[in-house]
GROMACS .gro file of C-alpha atoms in nm:
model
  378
    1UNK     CA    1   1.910  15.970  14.783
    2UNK     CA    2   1.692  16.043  14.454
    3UNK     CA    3   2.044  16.006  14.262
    4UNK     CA    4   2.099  15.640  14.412
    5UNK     CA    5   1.760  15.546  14.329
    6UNK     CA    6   1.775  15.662  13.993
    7UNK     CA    7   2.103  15.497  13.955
    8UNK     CA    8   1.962  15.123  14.123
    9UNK     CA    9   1.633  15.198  13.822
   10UNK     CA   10   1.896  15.191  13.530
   11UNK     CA   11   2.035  14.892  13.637
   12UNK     CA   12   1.745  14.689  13.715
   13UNK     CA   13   1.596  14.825  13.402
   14UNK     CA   14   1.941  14.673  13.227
   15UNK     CA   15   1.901  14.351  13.385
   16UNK     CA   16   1.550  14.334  13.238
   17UNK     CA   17   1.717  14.359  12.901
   18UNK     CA   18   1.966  14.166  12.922
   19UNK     CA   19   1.718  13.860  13.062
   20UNK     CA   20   1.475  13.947  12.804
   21UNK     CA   21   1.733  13.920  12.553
   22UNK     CA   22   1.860  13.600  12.664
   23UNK     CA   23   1.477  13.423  12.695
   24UNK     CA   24   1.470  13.553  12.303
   25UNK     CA   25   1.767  13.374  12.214
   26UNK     CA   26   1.582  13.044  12.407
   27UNK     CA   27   1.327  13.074  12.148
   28UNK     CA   28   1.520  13.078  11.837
   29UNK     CA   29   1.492  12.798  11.557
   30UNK     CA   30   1.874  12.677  11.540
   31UNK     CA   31   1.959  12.745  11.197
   32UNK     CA   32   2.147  12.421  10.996
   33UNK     CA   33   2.458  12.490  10.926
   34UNK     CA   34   2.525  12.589  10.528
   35UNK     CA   35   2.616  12.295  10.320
   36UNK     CA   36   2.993  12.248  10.261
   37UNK     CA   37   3.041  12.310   9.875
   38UNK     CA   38   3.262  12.076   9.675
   39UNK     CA   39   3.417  12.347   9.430
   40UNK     CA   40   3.517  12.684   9.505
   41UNK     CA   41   3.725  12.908   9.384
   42UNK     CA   42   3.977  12.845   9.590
   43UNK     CA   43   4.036  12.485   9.460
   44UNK     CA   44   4.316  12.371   9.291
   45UNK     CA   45   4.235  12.084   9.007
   46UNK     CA   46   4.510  11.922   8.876
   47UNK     CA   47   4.364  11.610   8.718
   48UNK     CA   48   4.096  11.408   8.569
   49UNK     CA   49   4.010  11.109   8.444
   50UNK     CA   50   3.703  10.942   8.369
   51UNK     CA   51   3.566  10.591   8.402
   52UNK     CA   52   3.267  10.624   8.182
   53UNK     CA   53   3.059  10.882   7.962
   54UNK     CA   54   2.959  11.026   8.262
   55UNK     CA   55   3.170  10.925   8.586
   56UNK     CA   56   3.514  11.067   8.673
   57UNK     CA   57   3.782  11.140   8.917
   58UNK     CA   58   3.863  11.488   9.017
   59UNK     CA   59   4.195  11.563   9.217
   60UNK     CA   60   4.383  11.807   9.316
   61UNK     CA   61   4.552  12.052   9.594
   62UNK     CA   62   4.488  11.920  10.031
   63UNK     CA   63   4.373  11.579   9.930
   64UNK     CA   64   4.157  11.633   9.786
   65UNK     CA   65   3.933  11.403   9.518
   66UNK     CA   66   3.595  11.417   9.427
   67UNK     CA   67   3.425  11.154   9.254
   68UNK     CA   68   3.092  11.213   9.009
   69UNK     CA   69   2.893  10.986   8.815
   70UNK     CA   70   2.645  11.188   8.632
   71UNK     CA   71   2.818  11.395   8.408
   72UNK     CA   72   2.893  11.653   8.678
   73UNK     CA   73   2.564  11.773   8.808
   74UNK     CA   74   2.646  11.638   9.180
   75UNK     CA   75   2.961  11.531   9.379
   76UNK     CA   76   3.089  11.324   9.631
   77UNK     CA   77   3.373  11.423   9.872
   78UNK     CA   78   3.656  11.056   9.888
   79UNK     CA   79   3.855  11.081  10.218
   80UNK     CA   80   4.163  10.956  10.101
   81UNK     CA   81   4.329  11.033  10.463
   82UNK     CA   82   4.605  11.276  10.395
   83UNK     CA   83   4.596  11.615  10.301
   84UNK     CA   84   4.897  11.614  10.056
   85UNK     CA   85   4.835  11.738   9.699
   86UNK     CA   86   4.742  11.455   9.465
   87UNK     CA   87   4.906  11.575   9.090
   88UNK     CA   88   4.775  11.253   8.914
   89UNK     CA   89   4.508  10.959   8.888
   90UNK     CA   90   4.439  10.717   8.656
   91UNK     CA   91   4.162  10.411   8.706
   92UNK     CA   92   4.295  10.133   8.472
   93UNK     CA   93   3.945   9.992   8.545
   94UNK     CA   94   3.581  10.024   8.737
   95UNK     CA   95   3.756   9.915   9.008
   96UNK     CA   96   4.110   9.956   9.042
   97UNK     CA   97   4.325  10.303   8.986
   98UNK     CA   98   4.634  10.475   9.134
   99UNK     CA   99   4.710  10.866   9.207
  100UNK     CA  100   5.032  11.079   9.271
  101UNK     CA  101   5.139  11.343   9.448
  102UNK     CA  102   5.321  11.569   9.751
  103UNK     CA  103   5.593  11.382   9.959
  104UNK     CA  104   5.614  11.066   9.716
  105UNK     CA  105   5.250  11.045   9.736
  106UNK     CA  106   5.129  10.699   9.580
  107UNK     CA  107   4.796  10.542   9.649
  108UNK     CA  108   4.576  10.273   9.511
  109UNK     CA  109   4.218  10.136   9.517
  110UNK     CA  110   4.046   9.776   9.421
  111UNK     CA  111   3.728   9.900   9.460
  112UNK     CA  112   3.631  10.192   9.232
  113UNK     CA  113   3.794  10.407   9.438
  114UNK     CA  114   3.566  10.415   9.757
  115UNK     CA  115   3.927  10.364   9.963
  116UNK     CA  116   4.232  10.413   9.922
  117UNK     CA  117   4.541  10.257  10.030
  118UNK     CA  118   4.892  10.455  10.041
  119UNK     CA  119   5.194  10.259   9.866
  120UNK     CA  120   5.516  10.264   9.996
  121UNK     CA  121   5.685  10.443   9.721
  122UNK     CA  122   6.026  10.461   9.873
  123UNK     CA  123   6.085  10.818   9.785
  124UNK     CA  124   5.988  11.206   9.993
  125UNK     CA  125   6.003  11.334   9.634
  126UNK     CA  126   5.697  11.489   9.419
  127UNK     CA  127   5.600  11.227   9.188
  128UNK     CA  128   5.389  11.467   8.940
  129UNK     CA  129   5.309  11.199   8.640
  130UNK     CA  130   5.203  10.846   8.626
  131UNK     CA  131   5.062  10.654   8.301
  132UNK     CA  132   4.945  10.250   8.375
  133UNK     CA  133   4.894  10.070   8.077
  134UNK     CA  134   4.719   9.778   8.277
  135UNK     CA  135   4.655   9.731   8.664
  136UNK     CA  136   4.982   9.568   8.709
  137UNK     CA  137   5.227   9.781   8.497
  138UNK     CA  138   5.315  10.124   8.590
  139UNK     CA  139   5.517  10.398   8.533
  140UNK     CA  140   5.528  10.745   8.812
  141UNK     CA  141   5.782  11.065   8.712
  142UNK     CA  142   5.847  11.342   8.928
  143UNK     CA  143   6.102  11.555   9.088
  144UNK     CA  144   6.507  11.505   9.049
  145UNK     CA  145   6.458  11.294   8.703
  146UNK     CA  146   6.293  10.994   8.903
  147UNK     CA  147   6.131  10.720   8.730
  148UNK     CA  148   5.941  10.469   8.925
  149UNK     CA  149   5.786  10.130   8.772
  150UNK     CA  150   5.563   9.864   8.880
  151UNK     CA  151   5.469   9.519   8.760
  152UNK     CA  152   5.330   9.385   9.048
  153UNK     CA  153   5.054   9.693   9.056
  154UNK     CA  154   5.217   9.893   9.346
  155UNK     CA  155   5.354   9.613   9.594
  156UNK     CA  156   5.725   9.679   9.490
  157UNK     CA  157   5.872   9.976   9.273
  158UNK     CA  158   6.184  10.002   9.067
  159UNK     CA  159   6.308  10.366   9.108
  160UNK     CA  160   6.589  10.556   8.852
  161UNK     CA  161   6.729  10.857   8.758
  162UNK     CA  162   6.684  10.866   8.360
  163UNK     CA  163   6.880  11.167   8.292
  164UNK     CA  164   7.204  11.197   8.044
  165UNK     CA  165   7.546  11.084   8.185
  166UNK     CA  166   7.795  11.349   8.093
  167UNK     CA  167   8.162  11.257   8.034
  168UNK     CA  168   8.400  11.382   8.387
  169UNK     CA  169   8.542  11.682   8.145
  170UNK     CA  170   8.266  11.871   8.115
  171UNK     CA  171   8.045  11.722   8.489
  172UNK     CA  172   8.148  12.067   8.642
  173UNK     CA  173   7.999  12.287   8.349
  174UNK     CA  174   7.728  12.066   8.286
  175UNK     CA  175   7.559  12.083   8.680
  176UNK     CA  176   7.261  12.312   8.579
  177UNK     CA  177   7.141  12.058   8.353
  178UNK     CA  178   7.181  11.747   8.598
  179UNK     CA  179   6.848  11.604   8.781
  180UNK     CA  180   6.596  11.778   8.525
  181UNK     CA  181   6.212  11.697   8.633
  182UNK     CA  182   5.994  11.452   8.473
  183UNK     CA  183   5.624  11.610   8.449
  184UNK     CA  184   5.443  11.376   8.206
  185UNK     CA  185   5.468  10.990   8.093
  186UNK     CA  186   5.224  10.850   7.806
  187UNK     CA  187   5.239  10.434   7.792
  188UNK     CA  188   5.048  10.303   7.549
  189UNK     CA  189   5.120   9.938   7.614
  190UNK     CA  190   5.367   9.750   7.888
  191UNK     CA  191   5.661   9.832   7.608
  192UNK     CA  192   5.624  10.157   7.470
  193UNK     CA  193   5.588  10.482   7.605
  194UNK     CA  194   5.750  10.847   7.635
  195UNK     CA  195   5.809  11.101   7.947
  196UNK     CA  196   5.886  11.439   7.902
  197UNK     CA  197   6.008  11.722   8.113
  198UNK     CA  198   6.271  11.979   8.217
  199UNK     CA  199   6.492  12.164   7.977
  200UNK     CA  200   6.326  12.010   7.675
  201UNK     CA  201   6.359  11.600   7.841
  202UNK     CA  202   6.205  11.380   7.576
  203UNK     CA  203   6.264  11.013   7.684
  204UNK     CA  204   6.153  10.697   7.522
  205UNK     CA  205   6.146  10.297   7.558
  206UNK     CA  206   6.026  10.007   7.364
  207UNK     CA  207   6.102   9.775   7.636
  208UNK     CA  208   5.932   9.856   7.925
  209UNK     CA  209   6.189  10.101   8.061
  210UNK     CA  210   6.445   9.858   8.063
  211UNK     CA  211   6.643  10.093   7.832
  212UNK     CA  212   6.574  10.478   7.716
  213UNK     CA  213   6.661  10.676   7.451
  214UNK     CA  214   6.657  11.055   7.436
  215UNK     CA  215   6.464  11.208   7.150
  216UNK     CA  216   6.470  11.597   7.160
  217UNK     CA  217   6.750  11.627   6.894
  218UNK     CA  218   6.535  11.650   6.643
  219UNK     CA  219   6.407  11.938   6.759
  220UNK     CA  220   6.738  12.140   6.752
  221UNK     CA  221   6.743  12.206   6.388
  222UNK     CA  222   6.369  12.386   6.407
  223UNK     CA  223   6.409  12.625   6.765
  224UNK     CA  224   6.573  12.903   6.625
  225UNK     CA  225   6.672  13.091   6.954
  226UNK     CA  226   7.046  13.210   6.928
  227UNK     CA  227   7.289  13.119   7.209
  228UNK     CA  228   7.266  13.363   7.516
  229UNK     CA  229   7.644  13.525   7.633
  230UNK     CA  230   7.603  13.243   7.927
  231UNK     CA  231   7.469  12.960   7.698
  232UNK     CA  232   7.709  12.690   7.651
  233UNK     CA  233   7.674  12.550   7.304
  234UNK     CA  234   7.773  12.192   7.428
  235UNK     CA  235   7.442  12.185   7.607
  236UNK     CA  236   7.206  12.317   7.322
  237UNK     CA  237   6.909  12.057   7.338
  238UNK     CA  238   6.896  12.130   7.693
  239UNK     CA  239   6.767  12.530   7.658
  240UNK     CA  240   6.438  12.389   7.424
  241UNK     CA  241   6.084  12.466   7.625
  242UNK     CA  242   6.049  12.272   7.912
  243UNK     CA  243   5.788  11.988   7.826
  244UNK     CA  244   5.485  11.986   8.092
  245UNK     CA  245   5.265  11.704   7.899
  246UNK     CA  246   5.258  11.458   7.668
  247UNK     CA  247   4.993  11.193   7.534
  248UNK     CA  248   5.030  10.925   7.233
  249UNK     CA  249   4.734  10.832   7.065
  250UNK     CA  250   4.921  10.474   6.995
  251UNK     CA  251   5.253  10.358   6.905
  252UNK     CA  252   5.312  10.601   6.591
  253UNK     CA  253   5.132  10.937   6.690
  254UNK     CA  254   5.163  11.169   6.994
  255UNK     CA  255   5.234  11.561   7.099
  256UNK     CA  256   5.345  11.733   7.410
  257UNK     CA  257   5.309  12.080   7.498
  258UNK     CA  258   5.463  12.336   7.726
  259UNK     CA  259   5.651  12.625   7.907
  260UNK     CA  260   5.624  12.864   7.628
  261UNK     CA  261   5.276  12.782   7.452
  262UNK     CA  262   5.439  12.525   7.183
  263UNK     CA  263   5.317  12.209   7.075
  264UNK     CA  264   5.541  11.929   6.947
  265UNK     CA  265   5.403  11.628   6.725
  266UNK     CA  266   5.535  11.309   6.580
  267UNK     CA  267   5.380  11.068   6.333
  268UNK     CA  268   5.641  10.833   6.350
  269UNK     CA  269   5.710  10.726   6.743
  270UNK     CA  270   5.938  11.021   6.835
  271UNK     CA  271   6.187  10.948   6.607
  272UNK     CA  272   6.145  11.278   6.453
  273UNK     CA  273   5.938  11.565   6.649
  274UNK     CA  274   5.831  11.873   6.495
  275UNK     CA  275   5.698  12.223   6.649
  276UNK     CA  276   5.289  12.261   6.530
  277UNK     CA  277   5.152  12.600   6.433
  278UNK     CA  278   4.892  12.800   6.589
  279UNK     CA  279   4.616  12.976   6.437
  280UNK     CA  280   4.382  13.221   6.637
  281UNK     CA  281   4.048  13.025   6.590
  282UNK     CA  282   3.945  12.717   6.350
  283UNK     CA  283   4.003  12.812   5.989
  284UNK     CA  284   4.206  13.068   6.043
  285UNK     CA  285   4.539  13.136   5.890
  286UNK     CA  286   4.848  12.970   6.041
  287UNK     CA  287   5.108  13.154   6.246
  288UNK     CA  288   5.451  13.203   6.093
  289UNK     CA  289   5.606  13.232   6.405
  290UNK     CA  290   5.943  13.036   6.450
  291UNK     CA  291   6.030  12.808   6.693
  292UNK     CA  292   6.260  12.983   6.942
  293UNK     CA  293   6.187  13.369   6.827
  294UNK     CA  294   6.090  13.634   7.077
  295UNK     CA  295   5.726  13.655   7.079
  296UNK     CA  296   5.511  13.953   7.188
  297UNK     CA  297   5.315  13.925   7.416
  298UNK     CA  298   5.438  13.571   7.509
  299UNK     CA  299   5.232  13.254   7.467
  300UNK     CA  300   5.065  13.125   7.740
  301UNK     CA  301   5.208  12.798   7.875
  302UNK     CA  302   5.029  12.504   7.835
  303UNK     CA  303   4.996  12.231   8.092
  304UNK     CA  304   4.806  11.967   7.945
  305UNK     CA  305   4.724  11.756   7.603
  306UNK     CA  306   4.489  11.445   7.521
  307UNK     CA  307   4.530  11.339   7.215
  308UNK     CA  308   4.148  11.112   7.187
  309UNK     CA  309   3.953  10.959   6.911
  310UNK     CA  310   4.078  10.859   6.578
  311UNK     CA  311   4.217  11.237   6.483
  312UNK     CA  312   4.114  11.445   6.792
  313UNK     CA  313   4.323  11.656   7.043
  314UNK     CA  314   4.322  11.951   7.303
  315UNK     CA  315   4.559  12.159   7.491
  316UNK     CA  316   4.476  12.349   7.817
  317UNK     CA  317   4.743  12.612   7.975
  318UNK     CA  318   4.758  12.941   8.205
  319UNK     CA  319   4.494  13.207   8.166
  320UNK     CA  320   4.192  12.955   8.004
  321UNK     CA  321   4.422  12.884   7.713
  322UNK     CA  322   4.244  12.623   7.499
  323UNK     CA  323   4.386  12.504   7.175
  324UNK     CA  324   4.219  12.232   6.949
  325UNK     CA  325   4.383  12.019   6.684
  326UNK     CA  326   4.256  12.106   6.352
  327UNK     CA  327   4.269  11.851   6.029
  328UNK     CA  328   4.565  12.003   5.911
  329UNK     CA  329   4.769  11.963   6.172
  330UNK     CA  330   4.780  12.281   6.351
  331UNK     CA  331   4.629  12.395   6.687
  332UNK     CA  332   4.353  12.674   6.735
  333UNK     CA  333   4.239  12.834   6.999
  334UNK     CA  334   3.895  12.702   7.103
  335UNK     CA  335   3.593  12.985   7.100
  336UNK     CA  336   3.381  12.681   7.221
  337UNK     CA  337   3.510  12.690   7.550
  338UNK     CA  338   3.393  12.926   7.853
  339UNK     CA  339   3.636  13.199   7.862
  340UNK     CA  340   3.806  13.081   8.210
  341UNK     CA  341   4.073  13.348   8.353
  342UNK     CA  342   4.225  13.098   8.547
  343UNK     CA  343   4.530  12.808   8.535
  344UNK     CA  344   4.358  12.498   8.294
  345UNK     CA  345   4.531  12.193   8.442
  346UNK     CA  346   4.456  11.880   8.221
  347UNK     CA  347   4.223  11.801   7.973
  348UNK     CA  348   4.068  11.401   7.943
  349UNK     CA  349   3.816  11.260   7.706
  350UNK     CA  350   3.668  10.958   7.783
  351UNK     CA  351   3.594  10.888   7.454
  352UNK     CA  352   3.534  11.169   7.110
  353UNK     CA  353   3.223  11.258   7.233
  354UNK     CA  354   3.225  11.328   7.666
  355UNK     CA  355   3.549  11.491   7.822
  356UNK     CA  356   3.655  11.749   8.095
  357UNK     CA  357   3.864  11.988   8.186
  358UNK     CA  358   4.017  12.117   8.483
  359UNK     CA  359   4.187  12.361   8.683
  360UNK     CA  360   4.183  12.659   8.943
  361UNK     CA  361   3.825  12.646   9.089
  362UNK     CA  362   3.708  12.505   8.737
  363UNK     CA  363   3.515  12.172   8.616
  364UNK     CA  364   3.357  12.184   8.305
  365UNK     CA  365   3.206  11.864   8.106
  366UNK     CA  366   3.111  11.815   7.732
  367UNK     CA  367   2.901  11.589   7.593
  368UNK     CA  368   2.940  11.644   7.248
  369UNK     CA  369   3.254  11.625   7.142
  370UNK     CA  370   3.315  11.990   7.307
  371UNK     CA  371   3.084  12.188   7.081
  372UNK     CA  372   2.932  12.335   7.420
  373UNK     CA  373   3.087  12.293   7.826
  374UNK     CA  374   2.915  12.296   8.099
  375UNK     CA  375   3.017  12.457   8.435
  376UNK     CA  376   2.996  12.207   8.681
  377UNK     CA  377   2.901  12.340   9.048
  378UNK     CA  378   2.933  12.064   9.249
   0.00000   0.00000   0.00000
C-alpha cells in the first residue's frame, strides 16, 4: 500500500510540473521573428548595374534581385516571380530595363523595375549576356552559340546560331568546336558591337547583327601554346582562352578577359586584338609572361571587365582577383580593394567616380573612383 501511494505522489507531483510549465509558457512575450537579411554568404551575385551615383540593380542565383538607392546602406527585396537564376540586367533608363537568365529567362520592366514582366524568348536555353543600346534594340547570348535580337524592345526576337560553318570534309573532325557559348555582348550603338565566348569566340557587326565577322585571328600569332598530340592544327584559333567578358568603351576601344586570367585589348574596333600584361600592383614592373606558356601557379580566371570613364577599367575573377588598368596599358592587381576569397562576378561603374562589384555573398560600392570600397550589408 505505502509503495502505491508513493508511486500515485510522483505522478501527481509530475503533473504539477508539467501544468506549471505549461502556465509559464502562457506568460511568455512572443518573440518577433529575426529579420530576413538580404545578403548572406550564401548568395550568388552575378550582376550589377546602376541607374544613378547611388541606385543599382543587384541579381543573381533563385531570383533573386535586390534593388538600392543609397549607395548600398539598405535594400529592398523585387519579387520578380520565378526562382530561376537571373545572369544579366541592364536598365536602358529610370524606368525601363531587361534581365537574363536560367531556362531562356528574359524579363522586362517600364517602371524602374518595381515589376517585371517575363518575355517570351522562344528558347529553354541559358541566355547568360545581354547588352541594349536603347530600350528598343537588343542583343541576349547564351548557351549553344545563340544570339537573340530585338527592335521592338522584347515583343518579338530574332534568334541565330553565329558560329563558323565548316566545309562537309572536315564537319566530322571539327564537332568539338561546333555550338561554342556566347558569355558576353558589348553594343555601343544599334550598329556596332562585339560578343565573345567559347574556345576563344570573338564576333563582331557594324550592322546591327545583320552580318558578323570573326575576329580572334589576330590573336594566333601572339598565344604561344604548342599543339597538344590531340590538337588538330586546322582548328588553331579555336584552343585560345575562352572569353567570359567583354566591354567597349566606344566604337574604337574595348578588352575582354577570361578563362585563364588574360586580358585582350584593341584600339582599333577589333580589327587587331592584342594580349595586355600584368603587373603585381600599380607601378610595378610588367610581367614577361607569354601568351599561351605554362604558368605557375595558374592565373585566376577573370569573369568580368568595365571599361568606364575617358581611360578607366577593371577586371574581377575567381578568388577576389581585381585588376585595374594602368596608363600604360597594362593591368594591376588592385591593393584598394577588400581582399574577398570568393568568385568576383562583374564589375559596373556608373560613372569614374561611383561603381560596384559583385559576387559570392559580396557587394561592395565606391564612391571615389575606387580609392576605398565599402562592404555593403544589406
Amino acid at each position: 500500500m505505502e509503495r502505491k501511494l508513493r508511486a500515485y505522489s510522483i505522478i501527481k507531483t509530475l503533473f504539477v510540473l508539467i501544468a506549471l510549465a505549461t502556465a509559464g509558457c502562457h506568460r511568455e512575450v512572443a518573440m518577433p521573428p529575426l529579420p530576413l537579411r538580404n545578403i548572406t554568404l550564401s548568395d550568388k551575385f552575378f550582376d550589377v548595374w546602376p541607374t544613378s551615383p547611388t541606385r543599382a540593380f543587384i541579381v543573381g542565383d533563385r531570383g533573386k534581385v535586390l534593388l538600392t538607392e543609397d549607395g548600398g546602406r539598405t535594400f529592398k527585396r523585387i519579387d520578380i516571380g520565378t526562382q530561376l537564376g537571373v545572369f544579366g540586367i541592364q536598365m536602358t533608363d529610370d524606368q525601363n530595363g531587361y534581365l537574363c537568365g536560367q531556362d531562356g529567362l528574359v524579363m522586362r520592366t517600364r517602371d524602374g523595375g518595381k515589376t517585371w514582366k517575363r518575355l517570351d524568348s522562344r528558347t529553354h536555353l541559358f541566355i547568360f549576356g545581354l547588352s541594349f543600346p536603347d530600350t528598343n534594340h537588343g542583343y541576349l547570348v547564351g548557351d549553344r552559340a545563340l544570339v537573340m535580337s530585338t527592335t521592338d524592345g522584347g515583343e518579338s526576337f530574332i534568334k541565330r546560331q553565329l558560329q563558323r560553318l565548316f566545309p562537309p570534309e572536315i564537319s566530322d573532325y571539327a564537332l568539338p568546336y561546333e555550338e561554342p557559348v556566347l558569355y558576353s555582348a558589348s553594343f555601343v550603338d544599334v550598329d556596332h558591337g562585339w560578343v565573345v565566348g567559347e574556345l576563344g569566340r570573338i564576333w563582331a557587326t557594324e550592322n546591327g547583327g545583320k552580318s558578323w565577322q570573326e575576329q580572334q585571328q589576330s590573336l594566333l600569332p601572339q598565344w604561344k601554346r604548342p599543339l597538344g598530340p590531340n590538337d588538330d592544327a586546322r582548328f588553331a584559333d579555336f584552343l585560345l582562352p575562352t572569353f567570359f567578358s567583354v566591354s567597349f568603351r566606344d566604337q574604337k576601344h574595348g578588352a575582354a578577359c577570361g578563362l585563364e586570367g588574360w586580358v585582350i585589348q584593341t584600339d582599333d574596333g577589333g580589327k587587331t586584338w592584342n594580349f595586355a600584361h600584368q603587373a603585381d600592383k600599380p607601378g610595378a614592373p610588367l610581367d614577361t609572361l607569354v601568351p599561351g606558356a605554362v604558368q605557375i601557379p595558374a592565373r585566376d580566371p577573370l569573369f568580368s571587365i568595365d571599361l568606364f570613364g575617358g581611360d578607366q577599367g577593371m577586371s574581377t575573377g575567381l578568388t577576389g582577383t581585381v585588376l585595374r588598368l594602368q596608363p600604360n596599358g597594362a593591368w594591376a592587381h588592385d591593393p584598394s580593394v577588400p581582399a574577398v576569397p570568393f568568385p568576383l562576378s562583374q564589375v559596373r561603374f556608373f560613372d569614374a567616380t561611383h561603381g560596384w562589384i559583385v559576387g559570392y555573398g559580396t557587394i561592395l560600392y565606391t564612391e571615389d573612383g575606387g580609392k576605398t570600397w565599402r562592404y555593403c550589408q544589406g
